[in-house]
Coordinates of C-alpha atoms and ligand atoms in Angstrom, one line a residue:
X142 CA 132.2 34.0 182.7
X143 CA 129.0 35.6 183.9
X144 CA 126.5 33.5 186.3
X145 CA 124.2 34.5 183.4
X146 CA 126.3 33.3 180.5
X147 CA 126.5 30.4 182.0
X148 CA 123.0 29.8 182.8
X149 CA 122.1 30.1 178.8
X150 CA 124.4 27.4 177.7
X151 CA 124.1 25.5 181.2
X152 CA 121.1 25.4 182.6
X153 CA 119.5 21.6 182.9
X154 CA 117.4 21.6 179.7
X155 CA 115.9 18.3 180.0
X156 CA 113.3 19.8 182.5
X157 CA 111.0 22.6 180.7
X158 CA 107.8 23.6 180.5
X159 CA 104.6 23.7 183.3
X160 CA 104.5 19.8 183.9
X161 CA 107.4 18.5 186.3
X162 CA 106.9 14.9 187.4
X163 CA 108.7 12.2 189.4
X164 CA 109.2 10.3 186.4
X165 CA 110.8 13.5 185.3
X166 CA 113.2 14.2 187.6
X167 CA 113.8 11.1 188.4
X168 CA 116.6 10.2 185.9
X169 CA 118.2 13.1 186.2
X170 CA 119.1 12.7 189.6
X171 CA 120.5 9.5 188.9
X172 CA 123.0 11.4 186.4
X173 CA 124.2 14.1 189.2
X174 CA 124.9 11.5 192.0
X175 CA 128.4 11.7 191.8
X176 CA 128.2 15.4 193.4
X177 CA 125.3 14.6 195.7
X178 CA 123.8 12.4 197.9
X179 CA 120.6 11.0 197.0
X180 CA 117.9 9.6 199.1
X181 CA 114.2 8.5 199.6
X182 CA 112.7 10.1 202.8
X183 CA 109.6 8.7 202.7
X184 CA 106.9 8.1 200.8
X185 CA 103.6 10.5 199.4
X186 CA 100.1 9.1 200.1
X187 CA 99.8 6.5 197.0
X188 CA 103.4 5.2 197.8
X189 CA 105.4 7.2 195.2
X190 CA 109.0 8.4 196.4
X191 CA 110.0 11.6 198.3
X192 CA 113.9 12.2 197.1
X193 CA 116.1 14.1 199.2
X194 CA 119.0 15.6 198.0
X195 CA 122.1 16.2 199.9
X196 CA 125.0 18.7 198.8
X197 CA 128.3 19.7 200.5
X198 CA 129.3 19.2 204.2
X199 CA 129.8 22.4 205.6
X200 CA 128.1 23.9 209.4
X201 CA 125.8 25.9 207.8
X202 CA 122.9 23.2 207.7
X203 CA 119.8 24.7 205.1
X204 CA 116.8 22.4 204.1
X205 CA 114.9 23.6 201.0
X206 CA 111.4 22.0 199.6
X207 CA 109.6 22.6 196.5
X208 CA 106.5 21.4 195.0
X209 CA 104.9 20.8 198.0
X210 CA 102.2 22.3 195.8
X211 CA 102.2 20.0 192.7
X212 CA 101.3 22.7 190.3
X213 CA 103.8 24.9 191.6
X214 CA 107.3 23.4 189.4
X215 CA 108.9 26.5 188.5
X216 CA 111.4 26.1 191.9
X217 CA 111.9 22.5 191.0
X218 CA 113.5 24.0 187.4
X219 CA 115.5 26.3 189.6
X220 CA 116.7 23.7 191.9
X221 CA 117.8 21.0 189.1
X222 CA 119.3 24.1 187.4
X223 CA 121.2 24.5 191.0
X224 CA 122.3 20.9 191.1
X225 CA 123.6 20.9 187.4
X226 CA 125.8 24.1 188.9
X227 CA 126.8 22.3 191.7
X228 CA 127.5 19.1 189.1
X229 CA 130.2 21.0 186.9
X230 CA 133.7 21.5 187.3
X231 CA 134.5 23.7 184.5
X232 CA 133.2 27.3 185.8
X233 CA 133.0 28.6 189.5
X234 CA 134.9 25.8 190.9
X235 CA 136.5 27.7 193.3
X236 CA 132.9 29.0 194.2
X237 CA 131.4 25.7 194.4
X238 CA 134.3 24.3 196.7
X239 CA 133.7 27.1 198.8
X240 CA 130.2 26.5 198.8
X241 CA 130.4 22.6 199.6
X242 CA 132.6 23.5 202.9
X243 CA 130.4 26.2 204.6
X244 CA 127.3 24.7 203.7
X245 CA 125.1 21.3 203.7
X246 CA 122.3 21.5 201.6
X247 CA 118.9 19.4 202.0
X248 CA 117.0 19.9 199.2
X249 CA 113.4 17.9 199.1
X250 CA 112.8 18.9 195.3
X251 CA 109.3 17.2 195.1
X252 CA 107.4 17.2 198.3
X253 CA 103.7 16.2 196.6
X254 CA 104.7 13.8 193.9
X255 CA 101.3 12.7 193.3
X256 CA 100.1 15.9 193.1
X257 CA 102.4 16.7 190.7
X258 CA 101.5 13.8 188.6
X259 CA 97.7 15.1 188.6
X260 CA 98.6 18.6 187.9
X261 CA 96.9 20.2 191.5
X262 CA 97.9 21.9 194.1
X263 CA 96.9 19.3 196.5
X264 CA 98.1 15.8 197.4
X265 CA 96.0 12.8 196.5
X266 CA 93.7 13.3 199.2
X267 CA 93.2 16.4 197.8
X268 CA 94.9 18.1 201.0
X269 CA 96.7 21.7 200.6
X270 CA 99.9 20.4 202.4
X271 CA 100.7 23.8 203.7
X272 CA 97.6 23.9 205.7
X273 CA 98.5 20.8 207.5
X274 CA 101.7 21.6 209.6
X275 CA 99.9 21.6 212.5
X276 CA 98.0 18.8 212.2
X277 CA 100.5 16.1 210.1
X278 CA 97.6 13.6 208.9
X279 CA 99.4 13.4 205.6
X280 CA 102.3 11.5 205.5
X281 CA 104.0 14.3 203.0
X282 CA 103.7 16.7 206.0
X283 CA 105.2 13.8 208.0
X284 CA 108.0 13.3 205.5
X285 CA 108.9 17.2 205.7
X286 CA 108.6 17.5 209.5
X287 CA 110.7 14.3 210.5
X288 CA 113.7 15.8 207.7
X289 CA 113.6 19.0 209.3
X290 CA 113.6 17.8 212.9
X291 CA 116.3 15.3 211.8
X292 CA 118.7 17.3 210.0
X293 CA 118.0 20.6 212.4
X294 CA 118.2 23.3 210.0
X295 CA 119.4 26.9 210.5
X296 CA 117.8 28.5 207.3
X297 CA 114.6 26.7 205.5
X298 CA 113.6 27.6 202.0
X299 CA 110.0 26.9 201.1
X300 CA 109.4 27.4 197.5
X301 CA 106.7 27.8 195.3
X302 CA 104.6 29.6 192.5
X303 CA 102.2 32.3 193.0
X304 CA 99.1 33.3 190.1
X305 CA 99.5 35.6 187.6
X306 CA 97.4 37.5 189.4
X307 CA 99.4 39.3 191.6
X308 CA 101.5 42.3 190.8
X309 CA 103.5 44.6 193.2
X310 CA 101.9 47.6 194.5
X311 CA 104.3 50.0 191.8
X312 CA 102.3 48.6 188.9
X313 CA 104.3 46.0 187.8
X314 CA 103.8 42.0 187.5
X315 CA 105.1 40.3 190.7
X316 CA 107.9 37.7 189.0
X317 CA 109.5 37.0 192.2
X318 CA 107.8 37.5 195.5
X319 CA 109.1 36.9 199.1
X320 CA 108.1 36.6 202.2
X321 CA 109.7 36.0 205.9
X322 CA 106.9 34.8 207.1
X323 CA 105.2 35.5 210.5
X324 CA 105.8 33.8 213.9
X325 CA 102.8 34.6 215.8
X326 CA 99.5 36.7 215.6
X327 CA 100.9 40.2 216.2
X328 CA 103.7 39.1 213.6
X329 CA 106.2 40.3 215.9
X330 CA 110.1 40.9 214.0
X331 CA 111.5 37.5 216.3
X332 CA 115.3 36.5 215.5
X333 CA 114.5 34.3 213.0
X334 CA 112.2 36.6 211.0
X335 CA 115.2 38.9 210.9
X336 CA 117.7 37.1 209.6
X337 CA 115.2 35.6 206.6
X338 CA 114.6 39.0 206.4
X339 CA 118.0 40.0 205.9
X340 CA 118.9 37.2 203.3
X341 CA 115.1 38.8 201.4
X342 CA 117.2 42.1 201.3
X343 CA 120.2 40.6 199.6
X344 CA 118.4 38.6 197.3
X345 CA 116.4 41.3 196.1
X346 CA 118.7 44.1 196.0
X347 CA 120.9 41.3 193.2
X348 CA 117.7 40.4 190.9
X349 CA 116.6 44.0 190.7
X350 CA 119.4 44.1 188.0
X351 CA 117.8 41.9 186.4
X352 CA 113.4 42.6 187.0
X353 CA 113.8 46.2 188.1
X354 CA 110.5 47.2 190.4
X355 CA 108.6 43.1 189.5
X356 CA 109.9 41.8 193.2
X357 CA 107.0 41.9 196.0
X358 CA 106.6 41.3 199.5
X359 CA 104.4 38.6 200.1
X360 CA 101.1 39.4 202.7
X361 CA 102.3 38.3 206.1
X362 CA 99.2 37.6 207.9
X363 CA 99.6 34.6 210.2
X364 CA 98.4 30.7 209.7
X365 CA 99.8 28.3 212.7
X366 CA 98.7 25.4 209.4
X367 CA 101.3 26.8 207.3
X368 CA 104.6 25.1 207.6
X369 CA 106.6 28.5 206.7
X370 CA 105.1 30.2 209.9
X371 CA 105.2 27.0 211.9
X372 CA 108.8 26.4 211.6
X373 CA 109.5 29.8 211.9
X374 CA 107.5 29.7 215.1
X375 CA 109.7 27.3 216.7
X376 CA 112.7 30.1 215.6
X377 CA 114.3 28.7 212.1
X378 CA 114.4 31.2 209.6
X379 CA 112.2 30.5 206.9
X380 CA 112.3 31.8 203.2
X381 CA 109.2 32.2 201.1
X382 CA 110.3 31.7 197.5
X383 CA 107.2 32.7 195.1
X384 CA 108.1 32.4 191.3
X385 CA 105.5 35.0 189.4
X386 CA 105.0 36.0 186.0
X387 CA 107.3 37.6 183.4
X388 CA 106.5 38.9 180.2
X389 CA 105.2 36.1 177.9
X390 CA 106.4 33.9 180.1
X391 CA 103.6 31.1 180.8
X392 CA 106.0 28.2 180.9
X393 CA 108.0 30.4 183.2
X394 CA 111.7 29.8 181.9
X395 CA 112.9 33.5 182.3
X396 CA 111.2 33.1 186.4
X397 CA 113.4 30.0 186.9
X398 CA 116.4 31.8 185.9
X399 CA 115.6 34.4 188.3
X400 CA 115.0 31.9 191.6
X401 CA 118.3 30.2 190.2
X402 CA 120.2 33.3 190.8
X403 CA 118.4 34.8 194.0
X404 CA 119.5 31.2 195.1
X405 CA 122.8 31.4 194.5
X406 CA 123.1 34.9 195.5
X407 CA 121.7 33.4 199.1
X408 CA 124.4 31.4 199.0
X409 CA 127.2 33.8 197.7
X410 CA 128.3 32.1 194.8
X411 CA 127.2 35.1 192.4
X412 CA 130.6 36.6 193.5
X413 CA 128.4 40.0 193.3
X414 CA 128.8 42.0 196.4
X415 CA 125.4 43.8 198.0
X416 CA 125.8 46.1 199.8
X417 CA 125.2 44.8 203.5
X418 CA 121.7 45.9 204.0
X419 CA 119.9 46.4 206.8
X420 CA 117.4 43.4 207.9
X421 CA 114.4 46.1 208.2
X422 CA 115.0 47.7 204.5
X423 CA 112.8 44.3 203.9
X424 CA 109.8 46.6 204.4
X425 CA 110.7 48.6 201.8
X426 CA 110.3 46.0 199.0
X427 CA 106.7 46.5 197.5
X428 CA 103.8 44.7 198.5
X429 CA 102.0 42.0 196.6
X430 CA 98.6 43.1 195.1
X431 CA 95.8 41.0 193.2
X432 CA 96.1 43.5 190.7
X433 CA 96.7 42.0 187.4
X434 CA 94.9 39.7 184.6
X435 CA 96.3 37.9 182.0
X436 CA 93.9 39.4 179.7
X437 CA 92.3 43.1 179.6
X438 CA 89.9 44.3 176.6
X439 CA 89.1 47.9 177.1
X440 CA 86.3 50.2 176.0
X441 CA 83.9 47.4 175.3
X442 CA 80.1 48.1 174.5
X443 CA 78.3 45.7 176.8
X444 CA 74.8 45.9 176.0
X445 CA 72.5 47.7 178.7
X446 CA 75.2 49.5 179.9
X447 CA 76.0 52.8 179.1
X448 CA 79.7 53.7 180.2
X449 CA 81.8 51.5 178.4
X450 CA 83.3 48.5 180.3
X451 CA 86.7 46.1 180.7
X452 CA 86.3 42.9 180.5
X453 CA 89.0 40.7 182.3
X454 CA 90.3 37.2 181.1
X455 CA 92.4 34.6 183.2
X456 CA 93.5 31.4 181.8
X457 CA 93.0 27.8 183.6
X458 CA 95.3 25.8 183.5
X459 CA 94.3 22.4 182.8
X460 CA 96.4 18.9 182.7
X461 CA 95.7 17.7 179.0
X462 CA 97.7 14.6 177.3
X463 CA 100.2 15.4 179.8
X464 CA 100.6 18.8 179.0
X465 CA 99.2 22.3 180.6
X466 CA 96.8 24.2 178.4
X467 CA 96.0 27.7 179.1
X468 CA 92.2 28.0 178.6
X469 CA 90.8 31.7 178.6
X470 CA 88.0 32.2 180.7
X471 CA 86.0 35.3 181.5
X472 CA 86.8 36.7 184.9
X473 CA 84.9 39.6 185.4
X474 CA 82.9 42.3 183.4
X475 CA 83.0 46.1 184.8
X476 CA 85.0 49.3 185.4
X477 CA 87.9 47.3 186.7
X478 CA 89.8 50.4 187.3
X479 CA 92.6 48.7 189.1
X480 CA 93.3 46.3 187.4
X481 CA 96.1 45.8 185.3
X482 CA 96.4 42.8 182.1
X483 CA 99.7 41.1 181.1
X484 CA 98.1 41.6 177.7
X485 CA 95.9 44.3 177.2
X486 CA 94.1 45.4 173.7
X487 CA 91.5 48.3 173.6
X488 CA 88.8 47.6 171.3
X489 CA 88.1 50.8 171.4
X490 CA 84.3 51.1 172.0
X491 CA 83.0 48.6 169.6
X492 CA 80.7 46.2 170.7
X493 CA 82.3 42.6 170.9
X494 CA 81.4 39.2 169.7
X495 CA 82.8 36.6 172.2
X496 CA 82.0 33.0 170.2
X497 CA 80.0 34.9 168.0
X498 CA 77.5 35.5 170.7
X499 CA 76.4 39.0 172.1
X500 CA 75.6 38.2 175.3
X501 CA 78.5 36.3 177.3
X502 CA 78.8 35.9 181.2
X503 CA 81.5 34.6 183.5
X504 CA 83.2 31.6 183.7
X505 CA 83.0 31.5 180.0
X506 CA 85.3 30.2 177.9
X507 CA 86.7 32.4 175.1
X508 CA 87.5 31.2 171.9
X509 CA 87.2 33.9 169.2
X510 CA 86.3 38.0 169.6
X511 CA 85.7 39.9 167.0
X512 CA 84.0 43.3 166.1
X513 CA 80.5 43.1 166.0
X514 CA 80.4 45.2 163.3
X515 CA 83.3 44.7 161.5
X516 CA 83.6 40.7 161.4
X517 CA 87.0 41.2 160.2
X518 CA 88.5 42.7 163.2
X519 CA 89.7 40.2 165.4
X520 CA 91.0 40.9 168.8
X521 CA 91.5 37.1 170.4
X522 CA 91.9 34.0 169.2
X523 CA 92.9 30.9 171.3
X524 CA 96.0 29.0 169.5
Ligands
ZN214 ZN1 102.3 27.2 196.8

């Protein structure tokens, strides 16, 4: 059996979709305790639980959060799936034993439960928590810092999604980026960045089997606030994990699949060799760009212009009857000659109706567009 035939009949299906809460996860880590030790760590700023999940025994001590950014679940989806591997006994068991003696795995699988419950990227302070490594005043930050001083880790894995904005710089979207991020100003190649660096190379020479040219590098510049740098500071390898955007993939199932297996190929239980790369072919890997939309029209009369223009569309996500909507909002009108659209449809110089009105400006929401002139051409609708 392939990793990948077993993800399509294994993977844990009772977590899907954009919105992963507490209440979510919760009963599903009560159904893999036999495998795994679970705990509460502490406590998020309006008193809901922190789990912390322990699996195997082994030397090799790695500490993994996700959701530290409550909008950011599509890492959590990878992790359960991870834990429902780590729960089986049927396929990879020799793997898995192998696994459980070289390694101990911390896994904090929702850092910001509150914020996860809202839907933001923030705590309930409204706080990004990976701008406060420095200064702790949350007690989420406190939560992550006393794990990670407790359990002393050798490898950290701090995971999280990025915006369908970003592509690498080859033209493609970005679906998986990473990043070893820097240690000080003059983001200096320290011990620690290498041997992220070197587990980056592995990971992404195994998914590029499966997303050819759509991993990135993720922009190194240095922030003392974010926990990544700061623990690699203090020399522990840290792993940025950034789950992007694949093909008609908004509730990002395909992207979990993909942090599943760069995961497991970190932890060599693909049982697919790489080829033993060197730490500094990390530079080679592509560089994220904010160079993509989800939506481009092209060749679009805009009235008191003469050349014809692009008109760009991003969607919002929005927390609605506990479900995320995508809402379509203009983004920017204008030669846009970068910029690339996960969907793009050329209207091919007619001049549009947006809501039925001729004169539309950003920040606006788009419902309908049609052909001026031809009300019977329709080029966007929202479902
Ligand atoms: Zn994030």
């Amino acid at each position: 059996m392939t990793i990948e035939n077993w993800y399509e009949s294994h993977f844990e299906s009772r977590l899907t979709g954009r919105y992963i809460t507490l209440e979510k996860i919760k009963p599903i880590l009560h159904s893999v305790k036999s495998s795994m030790e679970i705990s509460v760590a502490g406590v998020s700023e309006k008193g809901a639980d922190i789990p912390l999940v322990k699996v195997g025994h082994g030397k090799k001590v790695v500490l993994g959060w996700s959701q530290m950014h409550g909008n950011e679940s599509t890492t959590t989806k990878a992790v359960f799936d991870f834990f429902k591997f780590m729960n089986q006994e049927d396929h990879f068991s020799a793997e898995i034993l192998q696994f459980k003696e070289d390694y101990t795995f911390y896994v904090l699988p929702m850092l910001n439960p509150d914020g996860a419950a809202a839907y933001t990227r923030e705590n309930a302070n409204g706080v990004d928590l990976n701008r406060d490594a420095k200064d702790l005043s949350q007690k989420e930050s406190v939560v992550l810092k006393k794990v990670f001083e407790e359990i002393k880790p050798t490898l950290c894995l701090n995971l999280h999604d990025q915006r369908t904005i970003y592509g690498v710089d080859n033209g493609l979207p970005a679906t998986v980026s990473f990043l070893s991020p820097a240690a000080d100003q003059n983001c200096q190649v320290t011990e620690a960045r290498k041997v992220a660096m070197h587990h980056i190379v592995g990971m992404t020479e195994m998914l590029q089997q499966f997303i050819p040219g759509q991993i990135g590098r993720y922009d190194d510049t240095f922030n003392a606030n974010c926990v990544g740098d700061s623990f690699q500071q203090l020399g522990v390898p840290t792993i940025l994990f950034e789950a992007g955007h694949y093909a008609n993939d908004y509730q990002r199932e395909k992207t979990r699949s993909f942090i599943f297996y760069a995961m497991l190929q970190l932890f060599g239980l693909t049982g697919v060799s790489v080829k033993m790369n060197k730490y500094s072919d990390y530079f080679n890997i592509p560089e994220n760009e904010k160079n993509y939309t989800d939506i481009l029209l092209h060749n679009v009369k805009v009235r008191g212009e003469k050349k014809l223009q692009k008109i760009s569309i991003l969607y919002q996500e929005k927390l609605e009857s506990r479900d995320v909507r995508f809402i379509p909002k203009i983004d920017a009108i204008g030669q846009l000659s970068k910029l690339k659209g996960h969907r793009e449809i050329d209207v091919v110089g007619a001049q549009i109706l947006i809501n039925s009105q001729e004169n539309y400006h950003i920040g606006q929401k788009v419902l309908q567009i049609k052909d001026k002139k031809d009300d019977s051409t329709e080029y966007f609708t929202l479902d």
